[in-house]
Amino acid sequence: MWDMIYGVHWEVDAVNGAVALFLLVSLLAAMNQSRRLSKRIGVLQKELNVMTDCSMGMGDKLILLEAKFRQGGAMAVKKVSEGHHSASV
């Protein structure tokens, strides 16, 4: 009788362990995605601060924006040439 009870407990513990492992992996993946998004938001905030800086003239802002665009395009080409087919830059 005790063998049957302990066997059931072992199976329940294995299922609970598998569910806990799945939830842990899901949580880590969500945290990683959140970290990537927060970094991207930080970069966008910095770009917005530069673009709204009143001390810069409009021509300077456009030159800076063009340079950032070209840099991003060059980075995308580099990623594709390295074998990373990601649309996000």
Coordinates of C-alpha atoms in Angstrom, one line a residue:
M1 CA 0.0 0.0 0.0
W2 CA 2.8 2.5 0.9
D3 CA 4.5 1.7 -2.4
M4 CA 1.4 2.7 -4.3
I5 CA 1.1 6.0 -2.4
Y6 CA 4.8 6.9 -2.8
G7 CA 4.6 6.0 -6.5
V8 CA 1.7 8.4 -6.9
H9 CA 3.5 11.1 -5.0
W10 CA 6.6 10.6 -7.2
E11 CA 4.5 11.0 -10.4
V12 CA 2.8 14.1 -9.1
D13 CA 6.2 15.6 -8.1
A14 CA 7.6 14.9 -11.6
V15 CA 4.6 16.6 -13.2
N16 CA 4.9 19.6 -10.9
G17 CA 8.6 19.8 -11.5
A18 CA 8.1 19.8 -15.3
V19 CA 5.4 22.5 -15.0
A20 CA 7.7 24.5 -12.7
L21 CA 10.6 24.2 -15.2
F22 CA 8.4 25.3 -18.1
L23 CA 7.2 28.3 -16.1
L24 CA 10.8 29.2 -15.2
V25 CA 11.9 29.0 -18.8
S26 CA 8.9 31.1 -19.9
L27 CA 9.7 33.7 -17.2
L28 CA 13.3 34.0 -18.2
A29 CA 12.3 34.4 -21.9
A30 CA 9.9 37.1 -21.0
M31 CA 12.5 38.9 -18.8
N32 CA 15.0 38.8 -21.7
Q33 CA 12.4 40.2 -24.1
S34 CA 11.6 42.9 -21.6
R35 CA 15.3 43.8 -21.2
R36 CA 15.6 44.1 -25.0
L37 CA 12.5 46.3 -25.3
S38 CA 13.7 48.6 -22.4
K39 CA 17.1 49.0 -24.1
R40 CA 15.3 49.9 -27.4
I41 CA 13.0 52.4 -25.6
G42 CA 16.1 54.0 -24.0
V43 CA 17.7 54.4 -27.4
L44 CA 14.5 55.9 -28.8
Q45 CA 14.2 58.3 -25.9
K46 CA 17.8 59.5 -26.4
E47 CA 17.1 60.1 -30.1
L48 CA 13.9 62.0 -29.3
N49 CA 15.8 64.1 -26.8
V50 CA 18.4 65.0 -29.5
M51 CA 15.7 65.7 -32.1
T52 CA 13.8 68.0 -29.7
D53 CA 16.9 69.9 -28.4
C54 CA 16.2 73.6 -29.1
S55 CA 19.9 74.5 -29.2
M56 CA 20.4 72.6 -32.5
G57 CA 19.3 74.0 -35.8
M58 CA 16.9 72.1 -38.0
G59 CA 19.7 71.4 -40.5
D60 CA 21.9 69.9 -37.8
K61 CA 19.0 67.7 -36.7
L62 CA 18.4 66.4 -40.2
I63 CA 22.1 65.7 -40.7
L64 CA 22.2 63.8 -37.5
L65 CA 19.0 61.9 -38.4
E66 CA 20.5 61.0 -41.8
A67 CA 23.7 59.7 -40.2
K68 CA 21.7 57.6 -37.7
F69 CA 19.6 56.2 -40.6
R70 CA 22.7 55.3 -42.6
Q71 CA 24.4 53.7 -39.6
G72 CA 21.3 51.6 -39.0
G73 CA 21.2 50.6 -42.6
A74 CA 24.8 49.6 -42.5
M75 CA 24.2 47.6 -39.4
A76 CA 21.2 45.8 -41.0
V77 CA 23.4 44.9 -44.1
K78 CA 26.1 43.7 -41.8
K79 CA 23.7 41.5 -39.9
V80 CA 22.3 40.0 -43.1
S81 CA 25.8 39.4 -44.5
E82 CA 26.7 37.6 -41.2
G83 CA 23.7 35.3 -41.6
H84 CA 21.3 37.0 -39.2
H85 CA 18.0 37.6 -41.0
S86 CA 16.4 40.0 -38.5
A87 CA 14.3 42.8 -39.6
S88 CA 14.8 44.8 -36.4
V89 CA 17.8 47.1 -36.2

